[in-house]
Short mmCIF file of C-alpha atoms in Angstrom, two decimals:
data_model
loop_
_atom_site.label_atom_id
_atom_site.label_comp_id
_atom_site.label_asym_id
_atom_site.label_seq_id
_atom_site.Cartn_x
_atom_site.Cartn_y
_atom_site.Cartn_z
CA UNK A 1 -0.44 -0.15 -0.23
CA UNK A 2 1.91 3.24 -0.46
CA UNK A 3 1.23 6.01 1.98
CA UNK A 4 -0.27 9.41 0.16
CA UNK A 5 0.29 12.32 2.90
CA UNK A 6 -1.27 15.08 1.37
CA UNK A 7 -0.76 18.43 3.33
CA UNK A 8 -3.44 20.37 3.43
CA UNK A 9 -1.74 22.84 5.68
CA UNK A 10 1.09 23.88 4.21
CA UNK A 11 1.06 27.36 2.52
CA UNK A 12 4.63 28.52 0.60
CA UNK A 13 7.03 30.10 3.02
CA UNK A 14 6.29 33.89 3.71
CA UNK A 15 8.88 36.19 5.84
CA UNK A 16 8.07 39.08 8.66
CA UNK A 17 10.88 41.45 9.79
CA UNK A 18 11.36 43.12 12.46
CA UNK A 19 12.92 45.26 13.31
CA UNK A 20 13.22 47.54 16.73
CA UNK A 21 15.24 51.14 17.23
CA UNK A 22 14.87 54.68 16.80
CA UNK A 23 16.55 56.94 14.31
CA UNK A 24 18.50 58.38 17.06
CA UNK A 25 21.11 55.67 17.51
CA UNK A 26 23.37 55.94 15.04
CA UNK A 27 23.79 52.36 14.27
CA UNK A 28 20.33 53.03 12.67
CA UNK A 29 19.97 51.11 9.69
CA UNK A 30 16.40 52.92 8.15
CA UNK A 31 18.12 54.62 5.28
CA UNK A 32 19.35 51.93 3.53
CA UNK A 33 16.32 49.47 3.98
CA UNK A 34 14.47 53.07 2.38
CA UNK A 35 17.94 52.13 -0.45
CA UNK A 36 17.00 48.55 -1.03
CA UNK A 37 13.09 48.66 -2.98
CA UNK A 38 14.09 50.45 -6.13
CA UNK A 39 10.61 50.23 -7.45
CA UNK A 40 7.91 51.39 -4.66
CA UNK A 41 4.39 51.50 -6.55
CA UNK A 42 2.50 52.79 -4.35
CA UNK A 43 2.95 54.89 0.57
CA UNK A 44 0.16 55.34 2.49
CA UNK A 45 0.84 57.86 5.41
CA UNK A 46 -2.57 57.24 8.19
CA UNK A 47 -1.96 59.77 10.54
CA UNK A 48 -4.75 59.97 13.89
CA UNK A 49 -6.41 62.63 15.53
CA UNK A 50 -5.49 64.85 11.85
CA UNK A 51 -8.30 65.35 9.57
CA UNK A 52 -6.28 67.29 7.16
CA UNK A 53 -2.14 67.63 6.86
CA UNK A 54 -0.36 70.60 7.27
CA UNK A 55 1.15 72.22 5.11
CA UNK A 56 4.66 70.64 5.44
CA UNK A 57 3.25 67.57 4.82
CA UNK A 58 1.01 68.30 2.36
CA UNK A 59 3.63 69.91 0.17
CA UNK A 60 5.54 66.31 0.14
CA UNK A 61 2.82 64.51 -0.74
CA UNK A 62 2.09 66.19 -3.65
CA UNK A 63 6.09 66.74 -4.91
CA UNK A 64 7.25 63.16 -4.90
CA UNK A 65 8.70 62.67 -9.00
CA UNK A 66 6.69 62.49 -11.92
CA UNK A 67 8.03 59.98 -14.35
CA UNK A 68 7.97 59.23 -17.76
CA UNK A 69 5.93 55.61 -19.17
CA UNK A 70 7.25 55.24 -22.57
CA UNK A 71 4.88 52.85 -25.07
CA UNK A 72 5.75 49.30 -26.76
CA UNK A 73 9.46 49.88 -25.59
CA UNK A 74 13.15 48.34 -27.84
CA UNK A 75 14.71 47.62 -24.44
CA UNK A 76 18.16 47.89 -26.25
CA UNK A 77 17.68 51.29 -26.75
CA UNK A 78 18.39 51.21 -22.70
CA UNK A 79 21.79 50.53 -24.54
CA UNK A 80 22.09 53.25 -26.18
CA UNK A 81 25.47 55.61 -26.13
CA UNK A 82 23.65 58.43 -25.49
CA UNK A 83 21.93 57.03 -22.76
CA UNK A 84 24.64 56.09 -21.10
CA UNK A 85 26.25 58.22 -21.09
CA UNK A 86 23.83 60.77 -19.67
CA UNK A 87 21.73 58.77 -18.00
CA UNK A 88 23.01 56.12 -16.45
CA UNK A 89 26.39 56.26 -15.66
CA UNK A 90 25.63 59.42 -14.01
CA UNK A 91 23.47 56.91 -11.39
CA UNK A 92 20.00 58.41 -11.13
CA UNK A 93 17.61 55.97 -13.55
CA UNK A 94 15.15 53.83 -12.51
CA UNK A 95 13.86 51.96 -14.27
CA UNK A 96 10.53 48.81 -14.67
CA UNK A 97 8.53 47.07 -17.92
CA UNK A 98 5.47 48.17 -16.99
CA UNK A 99 2.32 45.45 -17.92
CA UNK A 100 4.11 42.66 -18.10
CA UNK A 101 3.72 40.28 -15.36
CA UNK A 102 6.90 38.49 -14.14
CA UNK A 103 5.04 34.76 -13.36
CA UNK A 104 4.26 34.09 -17.02
CA UNK A 105 6.54 37.23 -19.62
CA UNK A 106 9.95 39.08 -19.64
CA UNK A 107 10.42 41.33 -17.50
CA UNK A 108 13.02 44.11 -17.11
CA UNK A 109 14.70 46.82 -14.72
CA UNK A 110 17.55 49.18 -15.09
CA UNK A 111 18.17 49.66 -11.69
CA UNK A 112 20.22 53.53 -10.68
CA UNK A 113 23.50 51.77 -9.46
CA UNK A 114 23.12 50.52 -13.50
CA UNK A 115 22.30 47.06 -13.27
CA UNK A 116 20.43 45.47 -15.54
CA UNK A 117 18.68 42.72 -15.04
CA UNK A 118 16.22 40.63 -16.91
CA UNK A 119 13.57 38.34 -15.73
CA UNK A 120 13.21 35.26 -18.82
CA UNK A 121 11.67 32.51 -20.15
CA UNK A 122 13.03 29.44 -21.21
CA UNK A 123 12.42 30.26 -25.47
CA UNK A 124 13.89 33.94 -24.82
CA UNK A 125 16.64 33.33 -22.75
CA UNK A 126 18.47 30.68 -25.83
CA UNK A 127 16.95 32.61 -29.21
CA UNK A 128 18.69 36.50 -27.28
CA UNK A 129 22.18 34.10 -25.98
CA UNK A 130 23.83 36.03 -24.05
CA UNK A 131 24.99 35.31 -20.50
CA UNK A 132 22.25 34.54 -17.38
CA UNK A 133 21.66 32.00 -14.73
CA UNK A 134 19.01 29.89 -13.99
CA UNK A 135 16.06 31.55 -11.91
CA UNK A 136 16.77 30.61 -8.00
CA UNK A 137 13.25 30.16 -8.10
CA UNK A 138 13.22 26.64 -9.90
CA UNK A 139 11.02 24.18 -9.23
CA UNK A 140 11.80 20.75 -11.16
CA UNK A 141 11.77 21.47 -14.45
CA UNK A 142 14.58 25.04 -15.27
CA UNK A 143 12.21 27.73 -16.71
CA UNK A 144 13.07 31.16 -16.28
CA UNK A 145 16.87 32.85 -16.24
CA UNK A 146 17.54 35.72 -14.99
CA UNK A 147 20.16 37.41 -17.08
CA UNK A 148 21.99 40.75 -15.51
CA UNK A 149 24.84 43.09 -16.11
CA UNK A 150 26.03 46.28 -14.84
CA UNK A 151 26.06 48.77 -17.29
CA UNK A 152 29.06 50.66 -15.72
CA UNK A 153 31.72 47.63 -15.49
CA UNK A 154 34.44 48.21 -18.58
CA UNK A 155 33.41 45.10 -19.81
CA UNK A 156 29.70 46.67 -20.39
CA UNK A 157 32.02 50.08 -22.73
CA UNK A 158 30.08 50.65 -25.77
CA UNK A 159 32.14 49.10 -28.52
CA UNK A 160 32.48 45.84 -26.37
CA UNK A 161 32.08 42.30 -27.06
CA UNK A 162 29.57 42.03 -24.04
CA UNK A 163 28.10 44.67 -24.88
CA UNK A 164 27.94 44.27 -28.57
CA UNK A 165 27.12 40.46 -28.16
CA UNK A 166 24.16 41.27 -25.48
CA UNK A 167 23.02 44.50 -28.37
CA UNK A 168 22.68 41.63 -31.31
CA UNK A 169 21.07 40.17 -28.78
CA UNK A 170 18.63 42.47 -28.30
CA UNK A 171 17.88 43.85 -31.19
CA UNK A 172 17.79 41.20 -34.06
CA UNK A 173 17.36 37.74 -32.02
CA UNK A 174 15.26 38.59 -29.67
CA UNK A 175 13.83 41.54 -30.68
CA UNK A 176 12.54 42.30 -27.15
CA UNK A 177 10.31 45.05 -26.41
CA UNK A 178 7.59 46.55 -23.55
CA UNK A 179 6.18 48.99 -21.84
CA UNK A 180 8.61 50.88 -19.35
CA UNK A 181 8.88 53.30 -16.59
CA UNK A 182 11.03 55.61 -16.18
CA UNK A 183 11.21 58.17 -13.73
CA UNK A 184 14.26 60.64 -12.93
CA UNK A 185 16.04 62.39 -10.68
CA UNK A 186 15.38 66.77 -10.74
CA UNK A 187 17.93 68.34 -12.58
CA UNK A 188 18.46 65.40 -14.86
CA UNK A 189 15.02 64.99 -16.79
CA UNK A 190 16.85 66.08 -20.01
CA UNK A 191 19.44 63.87 -21.05
CA UNK A 192 15.97 61.32 -21.36
CA UNK A 193 14.48 63.56 -24.53
CA UNK A 194 16.41 61.65 -26.82
CA UNK A 195 15.18 58.52 -25.68
CA UNK A 196 11.66 59.65 -25.20
CA UNK A 197 11.13 61.69 -28.28
CA UNK A 198 11.68 58.69 -30.30
CA UNK A 199 8.49 56.84 -29.46
CA UNK A 200 5.38 57.35 -27.94
CA UNK A 201 5.79 58.52 -24.53
CA UNK A 202 4.03 60.73 -21.32
CA UNK A 203 5.10 61.71 -18.01
CA UNK A 204 3.08 61.42 -15.44
CA UNK A 205 2.34 62.68 -11.60
CA UNK A 206 1.80 60.19 -9.35
CA UNK A 207 -1.92 60.02 -8.13
CA UNK A 208 -2.32 61.03 -4.64
CA UNK A 209 -5.92 60.36 -3.36
CA UNK A 210 -7.09 60.87 0.09
CA UNK A 211 -9.76 60.16 2.76
CA UNK A 212 -10.71 60.59 6.73
CA UNK A 213 -12.05 57.98 8.80
CA UNK A 214 -13.85 58.81 12.29
CA UNK A 215 -14.62 57.43 14.66
CA UNK A 216 -11.71 53.88 14.54
CA UNK A 217 -11.01 51.78 16.70
CA UNK A 218 -7.36 51.57 16.83
CA UNK A 219 -4.28 49.55 18.92
CA UNK A 220 -3.17 51.74 21.87
CA UNK A 221 0.96 52.53 20.30
CA UNK A 222 2.58 55.29 22.65
CA UNK A 223 5.53 54.32 22.41
CA UNK A 224 8.32 51.25 20.61
CA UNK A 225 8.98 50.17 24.20
CA UNK A 226 5.80 49.50 25.59
CA UNK A 227 4.64 47.96 22.50
CA UNK A 228 2.40 44.83 22.90
CA UNK A 229 0.40 44.72 19.85
CA UNK A 230 1.40 41.41 18.08
CA UNK A 231 3.38 42.58 14.39
CA UNK A 232 0.53 40.57 12.52
CA UNK A 233 -2.22 42.25 14.35
CA UNK A 234 -1.25 45.46 13.50
CA UNK A 235 -0.11 44.73 10.14
CA UNK A 236 -3.27 43.41 9.80
CA UNK A 237 -5.03 46.18 10.79
CA UNK A 238 -3.50 48.72 9.44
CA UNK A 239 -4.21 46.86 5.95
CA UNK A 240 -7.60 46.80 7.25
CA UNK A 241 -7.53 50.38 7.89
CA UNK A 242 -6.07 51.83 4.38
CA UNK A 243 -8.76 48.35 2.59
CA UNK A 244 -11.79 50.29 4.83
CA UNK A 245 -12.50 47.03 6.54
CA UNK A 246 -14.49 47.79 9.45
CA UNK A 247 -13.03 46.39 12.56
CA UNK A 248 -16.41 46.69 14.69
CA UNK A 249 -17.57 43.21 14.90
CA UNK A 250 -19.38 41.03 17.16
CA UNK A 251 -17.73 37.92 18.01
CA UNK A 252 -20.88 36.02 16.86
CA UNK A 253 -21.77 38.53 13.37
CA UNK A 254 -22.07 36.11 10.38
CA UNK A 255 -19.60 37.92 8.48
CA UNK A 256 -16.66 38.62 9.87
CA UNK A 257 -15.16 38.31 13.58
CA UNK A 258 -12.13 40.76 11.89
CA UNK A 259 -11.27 43.09 15.25
CA UNK A 260 -9.05 46.03 16.37
CA UNK A 261 -5.92 44.06 18.33
CA UNK A 262 -6.47 44.36 21.88
CA UNK A 263 -5.41 46.83 23.64
CA UNK A 264 -7.82 49.62 21.96
CA UNK A 265 -8.37 52.60 21.81
CA UNK A 266 -10.62 55.18 20.01
CA UNK A 267 -9.44 58.47 17.73
CA UNK A 268 -12.74 61.11 16.67
CA UNK A 269 -10.00 61.19 13.07
CA UNK A 270 -8.23 60.07 11.18
CA UNK A 271 -6.72 60.70 8.24
CA UNK A 272 -5.38 57.88 5.53
CA UNK A 273 -3.00 59.54 3.39
CA UNK A 274 -2.15 57.31 -0.76
CA UNK A 275 0.83 57.88 -3.96
CA UNK A 276 0.94 55.73 -5.86
CA UNK A 277 2.59 55.37 -8.97
CA UNK A 278 6.51 54.85 -10.26
CA UNK A 279 8.34 56.33 -6.65
CA UNK A 280 11.11 56.61 -5.93
CA UNK A 281 13.29 56.11 -2.74
CA UNK A 282 14.31 59.16 -2.01
CA UNK A 283 10.65 61.00 -1.45
CA UNK A 284 10.45 58.58 0.59
CA UNK A 285 13.47 58.79 2.71
CA UNK A 286 11.66 63.16 2.80
CA UNK A 287 8.54 61.78 3.83
CA UNK A 288 10.32 60.16 6.90
CA UNK A 289 12.39 62.82 7.56
CA UNK A 290 8.28 65.02 7.58
CA UNK A 291 6.95 62.62 9.25
CA UNK A 292 8.71 62.93 11.83
CA UNK A 293 9.01 66.96 12.26
CA UNK A 294 5.26 66.80 12.76
CA UNK A 295 5.95 63.92 15.63
CA UNK A 296 8.19 66.39 17.58
CA UNK A 297 5.04 69.03 17.36
CA UNK A 298 3.04 67.92 20.99
CA UNK A 299 -0.01 65.98 19.47
CA UNK A 300 -3.42 63.48 20.77
CA UNK A 301 -1.78 60.72 19.42
CA UNK A 302 2.15 60.37 19.68
CA UNK A 303 2.59 57.93 16.56
CA UNK A 304 2.58 57.97 12.49
CA UNK A 305 2.27 54.88 9.85
CA UNK A 306 3.95 54.68 7.23
CA UNK A 307 3.80 51.89 4.49
CA UNK A 308 5.89 51.35 0.76
CA UNK A 309 4.67 48.38 -1.61
CA UNK A 310 7.39 47.57 -3.58
CA UNK A 311 6.31 46.05 -7.14
CA UNK A 312 4.69 43.18 -7.47
CA UNK A 313 6.29 42.08 -10.59
CA UNK A 314 9.92 43.45 -11.23
CA UNK A 315 12.88 41.57 -11.94
CA UNK A 316 14.47 42.42 -8.40
CA UNK A 317 13.66 43.26 -5.11
CA UNK A 318 15.39 44.05 -2.01
CA UNK A 319 18.78 45.39 -3.13
CA UNK A 320 19.83 43.92 -6.71
CA UNK A 321 17.77 40.76 -5.39
CA UNK A 322 16.57 38.12 -7.82
CA UNK A 323 12.51 38.89 -6.47
CA UNK A 324 8.86 36.69 -8.28
CA UNK A 325 5.86 35.46 -7.64
CA UNK A 326 4.89 32.06 -6.65
CA UNK A 327 0.92 32.68 -5.69
CA UNK A 328 1.69 36.59 -4.79
CA UNK A 329 4.16 39.20 -5.26
CA UNK A 330 4.08 41.27 -1.87
CA UNK A 331 7.58 43.00 -0.55
CA UNK A 332 5.86 45.89 1.10
CA UNK A 333 7.25 47.36 4.53
CA UNK A 334 6.10 49.39 6.65
CA UNK A 335 7.84 51.88 9.15
CA UNK A 336 6.03 52.84 12.79
CA UNK A 337 6.32 56.55 13.67
CA UNK A 338 6.34 57.20 17.33
CA UNK A 339 7.78 60.63 18.75
CA UNK A 340 10.11 60.04 20.85
CA UNK A 341 12.62 58.70 17.41
CA UNK A 342 11.40 55.25 17.92
CA UNK A 343 9.78 53.34 15.07
CA UNK A 344 9.15 50.18 14.25
CA UNK A 345 9.66 48.68 10.69
CA UNK A 346 8.47 46.07 9.40
CA UNK A 347 9.32 44.78 5.98
CA UNK A 348 7.14 41.10 4.58
CA UNK A 349 7.93 38.94 1.49
CA UNK A 350 6.72 36.14 -0.20
CA UNK A 351 8.34 33.13 -1.66
CA UNK A 352 9.43 33.72 -3.90
CA UNK A 353 12.19 36.21 -2.57
CA UNK A 354 15.69 36.82 -0.56
CA UNK A 355 14.96 38.16 3.45
CA UNK A 356 14.87 41.31 3.39
CA UNK A 357 18.29 42.89 5.21
CA UNK B 1 23.18 53.08 36.90
CA UNK B 2 21.89 56.78 37.61
CA UNK B 3 17.94 57.44 36.34
CA UNK B 4 20.09 60.23 33.85
CA UNK B 5 21.51 57.20 32.36
CA UNK B 6 18.43 55.37 31.36
CA UNK B 7 16.19 58.33 30.00
CA UNK B 8 19.20 59.57 27.49
CA UNK B 9 20.55 56.23 25.79
CA UNK B 10 18.99 55.61 22.86
CA UNK B 11 16.64 52.05 22.10
CA UNK B 12 18.31 49.49 21.38
CA UNK B 13 18.49 47.84 17.55
CA UNK B 14 16.29 44.80 17.65
CA UNK B 15 15.23 42.19 14.84
CA UNK B 16 13.04 39.91 15.07
CA UNK B 17 12.14 37.21 11.59
CA UNK B 18 9.48 35.17 12.08
CA UNK B 19 8.76 32.69 9.25
CA UNK B 20 5.50 31.09 7.85
CA UNK B 21 4.16 33.33 11.17
CA UNK B 22 0.40 34.71 9.82
CA UNK B 23 -1.77 33.14 11.44
CA UNK B 24 -4.41 33.97 8.78
CA UNK B 25 -3.89 34.05 4.39
CA UNK B 26 -6.45 36.80 3.01
CA UNK B 27 -8.57 36.45 -0.87
CA UNK B 28 -8.90 39.12 -3.16
CA UNK B 29 -11.61 36.98 -5.33
CA UNK B 30 -14.37 37.58 -7.62
CA UNK B 31 -17.61 35.91 -8.74
CA UNK B 32 -18.37 35.98 -12.24
CA UNK B 33 -21.77 34.74 -13.23
CA UNK B 34 -23.72 33.56 -16.63
CA UNK B 35 -26.42 35.87 -15.56
CA UNK B 36 -24.41 39.61 -15.33
CA UNK B 37 -27.15 41.20 -13.79
CA UNK B 38 -27.28 38.71 -11.29
CA UNK B 39 -27.53 40.53 -6.81
CA UNK B 40 -26.28 39.28 -4.49
CA UNK B 41 -25.76 40.56 -0.82
CA UNK B 42 -23.57 39.28 1.34
CA UNK B 43 -24.74 37.26 3.45
CA UNK B 44 -25.61 35.13 -0.16
CA UNK B 45 -22.45 35.04 -1.15
CA UNK B 46 -20.83 34.08 2.76
CA UNK B 47 -23.41 31.40 2.56
CA UNK B 48 -22.60 30.61 -0.77
CA UNK B 49 -19.02 29.56 -0.61
CA UNK B 50 -19.97 28.04 3.14
CA UNK B 51 -22.84 25.62 0.31
CA UNK B 52 -19.26 24.93 -1.58
CA UNK B 53 -17.04 23.99 1.33
CA UNK B 54 -19.78 21.48 2.09
CA UNK B 55 -21.20 19.89 -0.81
CA UNK B 56 -16.29 19.57 -0.97
CA UNK B 57 -15.75 18.93 2.67
CA UNK B 58 -18.07 17.60 4.59
CA UNK B 59 -20.37 19.02 6.92
CA UNK B 60 -17.06 19.19 8.80
CA UNK B 61 -15.79 21.65 5.74
CA UNK B 62 -18.79 23.70 5.83
CA UNK B 63 -17.55 24.18 9.63
CA UNK B 64 -14.00 25.46 8.19
CA UNK B 65 -14.12 29.60 9.81
CA UNK B 66 -13.26 32.37 7.45
CA UNK B 67 -14.22 36.38 7.05
CA UNK B 68 -16.06 38.51 4.04
CA UNK B 69 -14.02 41.45 5.32
CA UNK B 70 -15.18 43.90 2.87
CA UNK B 71 -18.18 43.20 0.04
CA UNK B 72 -18.32 44.82 -3.31
CA UNK B 73 -21.90 44.08 -4.25
CA UNK B 74 -21.56 45.95 -8.28
CA UNK B 75 -18.81 44.00 -8.80
CA UNK B 76 -19.03 41.20 -6.85
CA UNK B 77 -15.24 41.90 -5.44
CA UNK B 78 -15.16 40.56 -1.54
CA UNK B 79 -11.88 39.96 0.66
CA UNK B 80 -11.51 36.91 2.54
CA UNK B 81 -10.51 36.04 5.57
CA UNK B 82 -9.15 32.74 7.06
CA UNK B 83 -7.11 30.75 8.44
CA UNK B 84 -3.38 29.76 7.34
CA UNK B 85 -3.68 25.70 7.54
CA UNK B 86 -7.59 26.75 6.08
CA UNK B 87 -6.38 28.27 2.93
CA UNK B 88 -6.22 25.17 0.87
CA UNK B 89 -9.55 24.05 1.12
CA UNK B 90 -11.76 27.74 1.18
CA UNK B 91 -9.21 27.80 -2.20
CA UNK B 92 -10.25 24.23 -3.40
CA UNK B 93 -13.47 25.24 -2.43
CA UNK B 94 -14.00 28.05 -4.65
CA UNK B 95 -12.25 26.49 -7.01
CA UNK B 96 -15.20 23.68 -7.91
CA UNK B 97 -17.79 25.96 -6.98
CA UNK B 98 -20.27 26.24 -10.43
CA UNK B 99 -22.85 27.14 -10.04
CA UNK B 100 -25.45 29.83 -8.22
CA UNK B 101 -29.29 29.11 -8.09
CA UNK B 102 -29.00 26.58 -11.87
CA UNK B 103 -26.68 29.23 -13.68
CA UNK B 104 -22.98 29.10 -14.36
CA UNK B 105 -21.01 30.35 -12.44
CA UNK B 106 -16.98 31.13 -12.49
CA UNK B 107 -15.28 32.51 -8.67
CA UNK B 108 -11.32 34.94 -9.94
CA UNK B 109 -8.84 34.39 -7.67
CA UNK B 110 -6.94 37.67 -7.81
CA UNK B 111 -4.35 37.61 -5.55
CA UNK B 112 -3.85 35.98 -2.19
CA UNK B 113 -1.23 36.54 0.88
CA UNK B 114 -0.58 36.36 4.00
CA UNK B 115 -1.35 39.07 4.94
CA UNK B 116 -3.76 42.36 4.74
CA UNK B 117 -1.75 44.62 3.69
CA UNK B 118 -0.46 43.22 0.92
CA UNK B 119 -4.05 43.73 -0.87
CA UNK B 120 -3.99 46.96 -1.10
CA UNK B 121 -0.49 47.80 -2.72
CA UNK B 122 -0.77 45.87 -6.58
CA UNK B 123 1.52 47.39 -8.50
CA UNK B 124 -1.41 44.22 -11.10
CA UNK B 125 -3.60 47.67 -11.31
CA UNK B 126 -1.90 50.10 -11.91
CA UNK B 127 -3.54 51.93 -14.69
CA UNK B 128 -1.87 54.76 -16.60
CA UNK B 129 -3.66 55.40 -20.22
#
């Protein structure tokens, strides 16, 4: 008799890293942790006991850098000599393919340090003929490959063998074209004009939306050290607020039993602001500084929550590490800041990801 | 250590890594019906899913508790919460639910995650055109 044990309880691996520290602690790594998520899709902020954002915060929300959408861009354009010289070598270009799914299609990412990452299916990889490695997340059969090149390295200098090989591959053999999102540091936008002028492009400002909540039950969050709320319940509550899900359920309710974690309190009003688009870590840094300044003033509630979501279909996440989608492609972090400069940082990721640093 | 020393000392750095520790999984699902004008209330939908669990896993399966966190009647889209160990049972019941009141139907599972927060930040919803 063959014994088959089917474990219906199993779910794919997920990680939640919980950091506690203070901005005043000189060894805190918040800056590098914000930097490691290059491609951010959404930033949402929850301000308790606040009905409208003060002007300095409002200014930051509305000053996230705009980005470009280039439709049907051939990827070999990222190797264009002029583009490399004026943009990539200056170290400030973020680019990621749009409307490509990492579990189905070919995806491309260009990081500010000049690394170009291509996540390709088997046929595309063989057609391209460039050096690459099988994906870390292949299961049994090798069906996905990753080609990662450093465009600033001497081996990829225009005219060199490595450069020519990749360029020929992208131009004549594979002819990879995708919609592409491209962002840029302010003061460097002019260098993109040559590339943009050759294709159908549009500029977009990140979409800012806000709504006010009234009589919101929220966990009692006094300070980092006195935290009694467990991380998963806290993140669930923040998610419920973001999704406009009610936490006012009695235990006998038929539909839902979701409740606010105890110990809890009620705030008469709260402001939730969301920004969506291709968002840069530099703008997230500025926002964190302004929120710290906001918290220094005496407030009724002494905390603010900030959540940053990475792109689900980015070939890289948490630095230059490979990212994929198994059942989900979550890669986000949630920063809970307190008035005494302490913070709790929760970094969450799914099965096809490395552990965030 | 004097009291003033303790006050001036900044918080110590602490890191905890939790693996597979989420007690719940969350699903974003959409019900597609043959007759697109049919409307269901939240209670109807939950009862329908329970009937699906019952037909596949019996009475014990139907006792699997899940929550209907949010429901949009116009798009028939719902957020569900289930214990992680019950995810496979719930998901398989949704897959095999084929008819609602004598009309063909299908559940589209749009997103699954151990974090509710991930369901609100799905970059696949980014519309730029």
